[in-house]
Every structure is written in C-alpha cells, then in structure tokens.
mmCIF file of C-alpha atoms and ligand atoms in Angstrom:
data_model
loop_
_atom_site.group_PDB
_atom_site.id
_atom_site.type_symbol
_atom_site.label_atom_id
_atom_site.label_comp_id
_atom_site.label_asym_id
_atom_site.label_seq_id
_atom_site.Cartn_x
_atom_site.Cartn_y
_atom_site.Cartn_z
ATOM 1 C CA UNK A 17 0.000 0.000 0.000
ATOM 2 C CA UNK A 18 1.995 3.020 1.376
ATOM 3 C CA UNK A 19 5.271 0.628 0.836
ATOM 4 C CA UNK A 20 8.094 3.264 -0.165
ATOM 5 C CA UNK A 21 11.117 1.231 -1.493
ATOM 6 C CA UNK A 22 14.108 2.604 -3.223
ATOM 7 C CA UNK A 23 16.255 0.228 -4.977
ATOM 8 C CA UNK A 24 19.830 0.560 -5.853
ATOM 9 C CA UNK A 25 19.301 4.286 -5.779
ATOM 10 C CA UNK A 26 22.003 7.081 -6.455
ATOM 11 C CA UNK A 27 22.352 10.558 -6.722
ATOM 12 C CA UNK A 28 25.366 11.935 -8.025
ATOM 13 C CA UNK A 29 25.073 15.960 -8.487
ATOM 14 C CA UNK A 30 26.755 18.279 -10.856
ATOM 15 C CA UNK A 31 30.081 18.800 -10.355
ATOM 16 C CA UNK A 32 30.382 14.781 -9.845
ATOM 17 C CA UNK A 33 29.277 15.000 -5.913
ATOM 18 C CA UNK A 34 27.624 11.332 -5.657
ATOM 19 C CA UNK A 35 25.732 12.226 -2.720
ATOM 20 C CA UNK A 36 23.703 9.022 -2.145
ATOM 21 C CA UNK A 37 25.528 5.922 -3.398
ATOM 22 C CA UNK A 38 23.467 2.614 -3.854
ATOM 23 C CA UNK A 39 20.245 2.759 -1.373
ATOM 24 C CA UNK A 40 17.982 0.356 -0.787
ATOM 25 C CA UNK A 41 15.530 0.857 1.849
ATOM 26 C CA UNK A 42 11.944 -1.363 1.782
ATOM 27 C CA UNK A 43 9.550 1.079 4.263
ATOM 28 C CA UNK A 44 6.341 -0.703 4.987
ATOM 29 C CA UNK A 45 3.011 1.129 5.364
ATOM 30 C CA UNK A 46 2.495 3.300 8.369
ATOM 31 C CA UNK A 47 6.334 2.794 9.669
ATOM 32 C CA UNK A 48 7.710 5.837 11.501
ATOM 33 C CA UNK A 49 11.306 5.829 9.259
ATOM 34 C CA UNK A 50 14.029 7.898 10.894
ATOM 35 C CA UNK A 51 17.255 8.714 8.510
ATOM 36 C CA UNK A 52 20.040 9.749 10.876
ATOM 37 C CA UNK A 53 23.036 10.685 10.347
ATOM 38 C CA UNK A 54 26.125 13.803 10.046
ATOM 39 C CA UNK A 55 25.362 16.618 8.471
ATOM 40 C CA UNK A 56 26.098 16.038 4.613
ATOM 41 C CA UNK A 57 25.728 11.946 4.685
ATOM 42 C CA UNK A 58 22.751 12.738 2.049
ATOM 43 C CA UNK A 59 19.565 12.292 4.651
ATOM 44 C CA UNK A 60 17.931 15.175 2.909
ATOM 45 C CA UNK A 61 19.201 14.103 -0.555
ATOM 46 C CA UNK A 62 17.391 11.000 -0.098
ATOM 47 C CA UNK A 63 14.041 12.376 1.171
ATOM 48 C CA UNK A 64 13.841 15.188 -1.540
ATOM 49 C CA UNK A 65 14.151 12.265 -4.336
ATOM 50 C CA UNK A 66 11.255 10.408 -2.533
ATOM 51 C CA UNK A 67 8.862 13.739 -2.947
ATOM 52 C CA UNK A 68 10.360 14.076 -6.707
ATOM 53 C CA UNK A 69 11.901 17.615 -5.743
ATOM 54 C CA UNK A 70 15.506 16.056 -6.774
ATOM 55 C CA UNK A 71 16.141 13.834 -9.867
ATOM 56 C CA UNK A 72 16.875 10.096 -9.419
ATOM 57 C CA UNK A 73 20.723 9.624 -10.962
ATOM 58 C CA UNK A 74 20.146 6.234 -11.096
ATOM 59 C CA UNK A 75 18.506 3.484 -9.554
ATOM 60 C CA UNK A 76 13.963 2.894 -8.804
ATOM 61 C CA UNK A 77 12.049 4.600 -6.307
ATOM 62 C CA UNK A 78 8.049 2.886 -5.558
ATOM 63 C CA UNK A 79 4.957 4.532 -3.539
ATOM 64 C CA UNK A 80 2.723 1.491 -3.253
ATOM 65 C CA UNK A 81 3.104 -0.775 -6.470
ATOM 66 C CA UNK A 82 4.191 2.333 -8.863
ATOM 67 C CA UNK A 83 7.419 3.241 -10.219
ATOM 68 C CA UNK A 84 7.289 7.322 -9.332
ATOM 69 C CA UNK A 85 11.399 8.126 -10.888
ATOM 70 C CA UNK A 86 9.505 10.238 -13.228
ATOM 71 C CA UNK A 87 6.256 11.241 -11.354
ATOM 72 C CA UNK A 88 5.471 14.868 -10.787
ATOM 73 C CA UNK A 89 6.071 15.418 -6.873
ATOM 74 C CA UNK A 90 2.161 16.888 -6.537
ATOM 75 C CA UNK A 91 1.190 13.158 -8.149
ATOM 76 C CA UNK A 92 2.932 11.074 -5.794
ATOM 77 C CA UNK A 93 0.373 11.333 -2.632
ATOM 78 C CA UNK A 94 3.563 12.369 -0.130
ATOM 79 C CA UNK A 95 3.348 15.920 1.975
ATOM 80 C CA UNK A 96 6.513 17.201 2.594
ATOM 81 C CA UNK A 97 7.083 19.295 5.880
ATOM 82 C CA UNK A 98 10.250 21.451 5.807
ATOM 83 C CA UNK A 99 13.028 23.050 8.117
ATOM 84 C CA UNK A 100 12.123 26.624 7.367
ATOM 85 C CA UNK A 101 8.676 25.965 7.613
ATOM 86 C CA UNK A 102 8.371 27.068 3.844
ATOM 87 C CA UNK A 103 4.768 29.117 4.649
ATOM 88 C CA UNK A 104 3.236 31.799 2.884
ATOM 89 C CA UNK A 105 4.019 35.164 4.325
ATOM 90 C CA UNK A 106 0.955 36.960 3.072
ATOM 91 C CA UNK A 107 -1.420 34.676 3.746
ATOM 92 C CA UNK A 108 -3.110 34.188 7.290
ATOM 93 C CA UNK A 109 -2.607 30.227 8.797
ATOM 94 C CA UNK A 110 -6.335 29.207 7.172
ATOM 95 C CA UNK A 111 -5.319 30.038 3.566
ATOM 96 C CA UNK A 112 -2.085 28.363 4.027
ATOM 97 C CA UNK A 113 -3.610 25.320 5.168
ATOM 98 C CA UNK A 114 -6.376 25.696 2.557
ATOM 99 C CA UNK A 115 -3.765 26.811 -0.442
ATOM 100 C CA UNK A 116 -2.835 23.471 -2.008
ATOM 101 C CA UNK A 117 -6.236 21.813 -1.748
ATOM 102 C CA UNK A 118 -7.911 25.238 -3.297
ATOM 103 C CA UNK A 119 -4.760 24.389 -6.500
ATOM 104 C CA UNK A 120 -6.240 21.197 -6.619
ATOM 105 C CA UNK A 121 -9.754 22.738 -6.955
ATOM 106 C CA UNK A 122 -11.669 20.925 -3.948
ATOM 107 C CA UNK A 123 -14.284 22.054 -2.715
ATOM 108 C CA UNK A 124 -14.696 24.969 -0.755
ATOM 109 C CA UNK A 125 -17.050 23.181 2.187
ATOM 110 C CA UNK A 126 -14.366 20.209 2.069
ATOM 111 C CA UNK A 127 -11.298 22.462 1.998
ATOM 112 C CA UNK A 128 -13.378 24.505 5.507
ATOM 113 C CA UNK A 129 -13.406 21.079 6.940
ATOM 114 C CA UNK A 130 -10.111 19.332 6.466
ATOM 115 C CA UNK A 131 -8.575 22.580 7.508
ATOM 116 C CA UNK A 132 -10.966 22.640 10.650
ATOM 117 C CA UNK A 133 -10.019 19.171 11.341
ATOM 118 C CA UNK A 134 -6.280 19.623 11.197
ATOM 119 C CA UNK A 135 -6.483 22.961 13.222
ATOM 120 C CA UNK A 136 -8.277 21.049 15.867
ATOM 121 C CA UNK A 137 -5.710 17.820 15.968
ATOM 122 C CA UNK A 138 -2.822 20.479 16.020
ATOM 123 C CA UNK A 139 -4.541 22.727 18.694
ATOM 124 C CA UNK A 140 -3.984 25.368 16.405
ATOM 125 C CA UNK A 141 -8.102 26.820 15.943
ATOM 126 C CA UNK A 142 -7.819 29.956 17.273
ATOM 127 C CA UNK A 143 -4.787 30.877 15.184
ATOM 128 C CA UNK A 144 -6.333 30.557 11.821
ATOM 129 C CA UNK A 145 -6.344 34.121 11.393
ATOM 130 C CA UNK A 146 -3.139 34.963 11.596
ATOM 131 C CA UNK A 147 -0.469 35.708 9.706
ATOM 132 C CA UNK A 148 2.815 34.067 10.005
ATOM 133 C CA UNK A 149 5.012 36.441 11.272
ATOM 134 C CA UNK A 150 2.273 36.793 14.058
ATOM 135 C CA UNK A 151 3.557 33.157 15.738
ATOM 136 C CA UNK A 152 5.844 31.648 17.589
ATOM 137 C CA UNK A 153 8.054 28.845 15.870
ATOM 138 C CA UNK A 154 6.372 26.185 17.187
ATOM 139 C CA UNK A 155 2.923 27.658 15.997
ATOM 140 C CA UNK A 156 4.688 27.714 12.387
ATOM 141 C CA UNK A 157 5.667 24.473 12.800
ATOM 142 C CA UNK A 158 2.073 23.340 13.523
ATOM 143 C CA UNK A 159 0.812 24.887 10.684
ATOM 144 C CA UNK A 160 3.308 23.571 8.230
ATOM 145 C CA UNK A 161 2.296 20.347 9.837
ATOM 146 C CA UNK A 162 -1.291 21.587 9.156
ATOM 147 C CA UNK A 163 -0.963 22.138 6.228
ATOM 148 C CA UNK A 164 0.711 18.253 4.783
ATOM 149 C CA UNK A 165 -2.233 16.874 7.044
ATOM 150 C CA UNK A 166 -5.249 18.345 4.944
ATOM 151 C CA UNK A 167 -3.939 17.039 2.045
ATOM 152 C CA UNK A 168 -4.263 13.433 3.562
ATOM 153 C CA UNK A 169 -0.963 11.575 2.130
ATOM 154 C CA UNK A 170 0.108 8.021 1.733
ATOM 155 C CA UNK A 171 3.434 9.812 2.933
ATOM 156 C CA UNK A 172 4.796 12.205 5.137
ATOM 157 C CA UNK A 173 8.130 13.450 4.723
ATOM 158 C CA UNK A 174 9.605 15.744 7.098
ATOM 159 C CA UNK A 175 13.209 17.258 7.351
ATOM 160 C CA UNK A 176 14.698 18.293 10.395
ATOM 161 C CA UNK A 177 11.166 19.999 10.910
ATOM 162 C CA UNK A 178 12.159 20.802 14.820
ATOM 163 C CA UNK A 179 15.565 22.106 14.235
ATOM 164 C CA UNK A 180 14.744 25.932 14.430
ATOM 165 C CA UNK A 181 12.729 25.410 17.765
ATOM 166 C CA UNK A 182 14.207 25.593 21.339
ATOM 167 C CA UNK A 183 15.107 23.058 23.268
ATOM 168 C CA UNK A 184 12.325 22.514 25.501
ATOM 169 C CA UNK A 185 9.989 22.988 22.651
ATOM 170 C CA UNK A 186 11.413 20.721 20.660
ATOM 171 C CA UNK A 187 11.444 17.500 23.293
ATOM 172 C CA UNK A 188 7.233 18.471 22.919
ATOM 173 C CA UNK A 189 6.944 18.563 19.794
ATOM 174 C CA UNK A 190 8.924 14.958 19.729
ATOM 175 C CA UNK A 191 6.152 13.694 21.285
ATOM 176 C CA UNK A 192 3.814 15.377 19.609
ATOM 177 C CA UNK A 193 4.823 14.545 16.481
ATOM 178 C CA UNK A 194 4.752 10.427 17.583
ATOM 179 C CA UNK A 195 1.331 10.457 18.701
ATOM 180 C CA UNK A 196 0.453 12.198 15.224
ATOM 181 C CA UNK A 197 1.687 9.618 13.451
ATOM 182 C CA UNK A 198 -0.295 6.701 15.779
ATOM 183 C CA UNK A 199 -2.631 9.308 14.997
ATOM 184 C CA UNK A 200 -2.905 9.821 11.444
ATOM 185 C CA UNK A 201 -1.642 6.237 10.538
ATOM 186 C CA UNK A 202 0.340 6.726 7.812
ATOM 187 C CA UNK A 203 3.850 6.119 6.663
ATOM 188 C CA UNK A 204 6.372 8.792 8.263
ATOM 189 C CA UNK A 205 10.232 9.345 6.658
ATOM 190 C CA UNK A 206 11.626 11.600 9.218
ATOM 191 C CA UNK A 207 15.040 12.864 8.352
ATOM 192 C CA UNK A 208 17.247 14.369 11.735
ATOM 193 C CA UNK A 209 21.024 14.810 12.566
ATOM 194 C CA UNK A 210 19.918 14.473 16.292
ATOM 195 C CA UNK A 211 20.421 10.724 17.932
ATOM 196 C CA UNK A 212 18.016 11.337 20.743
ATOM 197 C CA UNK A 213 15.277 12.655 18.397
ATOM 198 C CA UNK A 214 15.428 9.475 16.029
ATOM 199 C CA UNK A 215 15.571 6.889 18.557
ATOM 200 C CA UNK A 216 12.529 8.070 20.645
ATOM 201 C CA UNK A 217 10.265 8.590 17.216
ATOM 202 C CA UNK A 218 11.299 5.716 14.850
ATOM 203 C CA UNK A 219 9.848 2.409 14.780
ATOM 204 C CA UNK A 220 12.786 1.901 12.413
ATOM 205 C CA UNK A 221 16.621 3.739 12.220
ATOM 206 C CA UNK A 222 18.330 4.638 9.026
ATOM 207 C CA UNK A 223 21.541 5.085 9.479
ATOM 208 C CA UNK A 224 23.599 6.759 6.731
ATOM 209 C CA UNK A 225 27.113 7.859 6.307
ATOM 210 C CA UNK A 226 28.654 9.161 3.358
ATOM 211 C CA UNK A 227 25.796 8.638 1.280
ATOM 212 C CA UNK A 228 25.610 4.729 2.025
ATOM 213 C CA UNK A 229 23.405 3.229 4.686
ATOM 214 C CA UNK A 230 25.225 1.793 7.412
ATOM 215 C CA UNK A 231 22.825 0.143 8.964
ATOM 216 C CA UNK A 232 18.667 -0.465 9.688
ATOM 217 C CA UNK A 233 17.485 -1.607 12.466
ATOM 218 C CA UNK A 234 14.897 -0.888 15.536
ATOM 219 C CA UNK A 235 15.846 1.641 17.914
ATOM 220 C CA UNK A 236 16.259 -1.104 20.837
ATOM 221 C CA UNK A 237 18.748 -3.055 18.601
ATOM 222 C CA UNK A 238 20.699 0.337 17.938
ATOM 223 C CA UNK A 239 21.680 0.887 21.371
ATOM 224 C CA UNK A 240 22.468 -2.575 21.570
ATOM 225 C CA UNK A 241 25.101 -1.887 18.418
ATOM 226 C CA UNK A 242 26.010 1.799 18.215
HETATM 227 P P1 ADP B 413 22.344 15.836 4.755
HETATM 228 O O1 ADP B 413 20.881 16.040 4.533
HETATM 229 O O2 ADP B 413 22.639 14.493 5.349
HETATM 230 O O3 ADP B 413 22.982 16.941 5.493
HETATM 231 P P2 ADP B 413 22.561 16.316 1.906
HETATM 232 O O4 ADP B 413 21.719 15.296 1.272
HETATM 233 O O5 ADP B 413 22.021 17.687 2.047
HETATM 234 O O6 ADP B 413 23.056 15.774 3.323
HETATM 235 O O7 ADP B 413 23.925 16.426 1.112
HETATM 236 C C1 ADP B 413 24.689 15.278 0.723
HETATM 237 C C2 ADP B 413 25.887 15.727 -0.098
HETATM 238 O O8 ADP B 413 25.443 16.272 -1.327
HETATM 239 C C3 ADP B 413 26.732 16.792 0.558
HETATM 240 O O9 ADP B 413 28.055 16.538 0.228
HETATM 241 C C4 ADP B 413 26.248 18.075 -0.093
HETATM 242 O O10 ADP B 413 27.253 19.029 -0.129
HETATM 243 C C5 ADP B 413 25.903 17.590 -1.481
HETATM 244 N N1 ADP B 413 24.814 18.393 -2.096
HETATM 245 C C6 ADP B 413 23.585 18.595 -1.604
HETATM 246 N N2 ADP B 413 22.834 19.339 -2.424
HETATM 247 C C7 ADP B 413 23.626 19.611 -3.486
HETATM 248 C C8 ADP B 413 23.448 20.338 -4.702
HETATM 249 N N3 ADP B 413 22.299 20.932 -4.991
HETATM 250 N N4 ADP B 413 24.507 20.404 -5.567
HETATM 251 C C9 ADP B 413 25.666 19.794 -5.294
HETATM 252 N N5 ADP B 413 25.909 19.100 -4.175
HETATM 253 C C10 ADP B 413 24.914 19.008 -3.283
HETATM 254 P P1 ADP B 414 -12.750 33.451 -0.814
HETATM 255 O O1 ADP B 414 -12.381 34.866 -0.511
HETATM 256 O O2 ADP B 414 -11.650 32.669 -1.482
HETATM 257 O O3 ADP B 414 -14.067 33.312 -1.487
HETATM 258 P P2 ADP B 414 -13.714 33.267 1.823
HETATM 259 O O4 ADP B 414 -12.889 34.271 2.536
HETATM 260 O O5 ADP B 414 -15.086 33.650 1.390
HETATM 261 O O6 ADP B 414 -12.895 32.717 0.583
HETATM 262 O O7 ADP B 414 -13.815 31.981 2.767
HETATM 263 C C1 ADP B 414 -14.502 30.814 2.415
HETATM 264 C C2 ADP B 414 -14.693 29.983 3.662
HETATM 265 O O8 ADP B 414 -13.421 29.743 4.235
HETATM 266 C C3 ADP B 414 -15.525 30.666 4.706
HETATM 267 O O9 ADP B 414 -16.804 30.081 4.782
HETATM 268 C C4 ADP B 414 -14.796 30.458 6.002
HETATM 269 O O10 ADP B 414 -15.403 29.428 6.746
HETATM 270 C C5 ADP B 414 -13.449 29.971 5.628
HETATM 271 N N1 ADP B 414 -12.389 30.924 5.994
HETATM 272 C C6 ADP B 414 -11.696 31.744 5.181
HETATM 273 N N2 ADP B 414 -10.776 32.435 5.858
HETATM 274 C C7 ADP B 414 -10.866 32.035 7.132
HETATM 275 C C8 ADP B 414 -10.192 32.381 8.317
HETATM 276 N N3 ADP B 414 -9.198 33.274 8.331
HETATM 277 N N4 ADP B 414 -10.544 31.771 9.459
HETATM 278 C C9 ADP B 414 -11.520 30.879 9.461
HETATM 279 N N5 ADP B 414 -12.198 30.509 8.378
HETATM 280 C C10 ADP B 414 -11.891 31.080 7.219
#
C-alpha cells in the first residue's frame, strides 16, 4: 500500500558530488522511518528524491506498487514538511492550510473542513487568522504540519522539521509529532542529525554515512550496536 522502497538508488550531483551511493531501503506502510546521520551523509538528498523535488541519478524509487522516478512530486500522494517551515508570508494560517487543496480545486465546504479538522488535531483553531510572522516557531511548525495533514498523504516526509525550535519545545513537539503519526496512521520518513530525536520517534533507524546506509534496524537493537 503506502510501501516506499528505493532500490539501488544514487544521486550523483553536478560537479560529480555522488551524494547518495546505492540505497535500498523497503519502508512498509504506516512505519515511523528515521534517517540519521552527520550533516552532509545525504539524509535530505534521499528524502527530496522520494517527494520528486531532486532527480533520481540512477537506480527505482516505488509509492505502493508504482514506479514514481519520473512522477510529478504533486502526483505522488507524499506531503513534505520542511526546516524553514516554507509558509506563505501573506497569507493568514487558514489560507495556508487551505492553499494546495484550493490548487487542486476541492471544494470549498471540504477544503473549511479538512482545515478545521487539522487545526483542531494540532490545537492550532484559534490561530487561523493569523499571519505568520504573528507566531511563535512552534505555531509555524504546527501549521506547516497543518498544512501536509489536509492534504491526507500516503506519505509524510519531514526534514529536520524541529531544528529551528528551542530546546524545551522541541522534546514536545517529539512527542507530539509520535502520537500524530499513531494518529494519522500513515507512513512517516523523518530525516534528523539528532540521535536522541530518532531513537525516541522511529519504529525503524536509518543510518547513513557518506551517502551509504550503514545500517537499519529498531531503535532497541541500535543501542544494543552503536
Ligand atoms: P544531509 O541532509 O545528510 O545533510 P545532503 O543530502 O544535504 O546531506 O547532502 C549530501 C551531499 O550532497 C553533501 O556533500 C552536499 O554538499 C551535497 N549536495 C547537496 N545538495 C547539493 C546540490 N544541490 N549540488 C551539489 N551538491 C549538493
Ligand atoms: P474566498 O475569498 O476565497 O471566497 P472566503 O474568505 O469567502 O474565501 O472563505 C470561504 C470559507 O473559508 C468561509 O466560509 C470560512 O469558513 C473559511 N475561511 C476563510 N478564511 C478564514 C479564516 N481566516 N478563518 C476561518 N475561516 C476562514
């Protein structure tokens, strides 16, 4: 169903950088996938070839049964949640949240209630008026969450989403994040450089290292190996 499997899978940029060298990763429907590793191992690589926002060099990527190397990233039923947020300045939380459904012409009463919905699960209601710049980072965060939930993927792919939020913040939204996912029950690909964060929100650890996975295995059997 919302299987993800790359096979043999490398991405070598211009310049000759081979950033990703010969991944194969089988993630089964509704896993919570970490990818963990040092800065520049090609975590991110990886999970912006999954949404389709970086060519494939070489190799096959599937979303359930379908071969997606050359699938527009809006046709391959993944939400993306980014770093930076990535969230429309001039537009208050609602429209945000409502933007990519209103592209895909839904709607208006079904756009007002997915967005409702999604407010609701992020506790995020009585923002919906706002405009970015008007919240804190971990409101922002919320709504970029918000706004992959409406769309109601196979796949959400998120990278380094709590790295701009403090600390204390960032434990919550751990958590938060976690029971969203038990939530939602759906297929996660998480991508962090932080140990802690991948081994209390993955059911399963990638570990990469130079572009090559070193290994894959439950959290519990991670500590058992570091
Ligand atoms: P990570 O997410 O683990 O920090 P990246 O996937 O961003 O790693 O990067 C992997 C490697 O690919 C790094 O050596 C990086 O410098 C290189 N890289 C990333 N993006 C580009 C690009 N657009 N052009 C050339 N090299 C890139
Ligand atoms: P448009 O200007 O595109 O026609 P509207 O502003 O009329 O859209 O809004 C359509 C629906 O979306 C309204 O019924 C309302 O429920 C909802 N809506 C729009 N903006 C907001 C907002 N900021 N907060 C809450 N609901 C909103």
């Amino acid at each position: 169903m919302a299987k993800v499997l790359l096979k043999n899978v490398y991405k070598v940029y211009p310049g000759n950088v081979t950033a990703v060298k010969d991944v194969n990763l089988d993630i089964e429907d509704k896993e919570f996938v970490v990818l963990v590793g040092p800065s520049g191992c090609g975590k991110s690589t990886t999970l912006r070839m999954i949404a389709g926002l970086e060519e494939i060099s070489s190799g096959e990527l599937y979303i359930g049964d379908k071969l997606m190397n050359d699938v527009a990233p809006k046709d391959r039923d993944i939400a993306m949640v980014f770093q930076n947020y990535a969230l429309y300045p001039h537009m208050s939380v609602y429209e945000n949240m409502a933007f990519g459904l209103k592209l895909r012409k839904v709607p208006k009463d079904v756009i007002d209630k997915k967005v409702r919905e999604a407010a609701k699960i992020l506790d995020i209601e009585h923002l919906l008026d706002r405009k970015p710049k008007a919240l804190s980072g971990g409101q922002r965060q919320r709504v970029a969450l918000g706004r992959a939930i409406v769309r109601e993927p196979k796949v959400f792919l998120m990278d380094e989403p709590l790295s701009n939020l403090d600390a204390k913040l960032r434990v919550q939204m751990r958590t938060e994040i976690s029971k969203l996912h038990k939530r939602l029950n759906t297929t996660f690909i998480y991508v962090t450089h932080d140990q802690t964060e991948a081994m209390t929100m993955g059911t399963k650890i990638v570990v990469m290292k130079d572009g090559v996975i070193q290994q894959i295995a439950a959290p519990q059997d991670i500590y058992e190996n570091p």
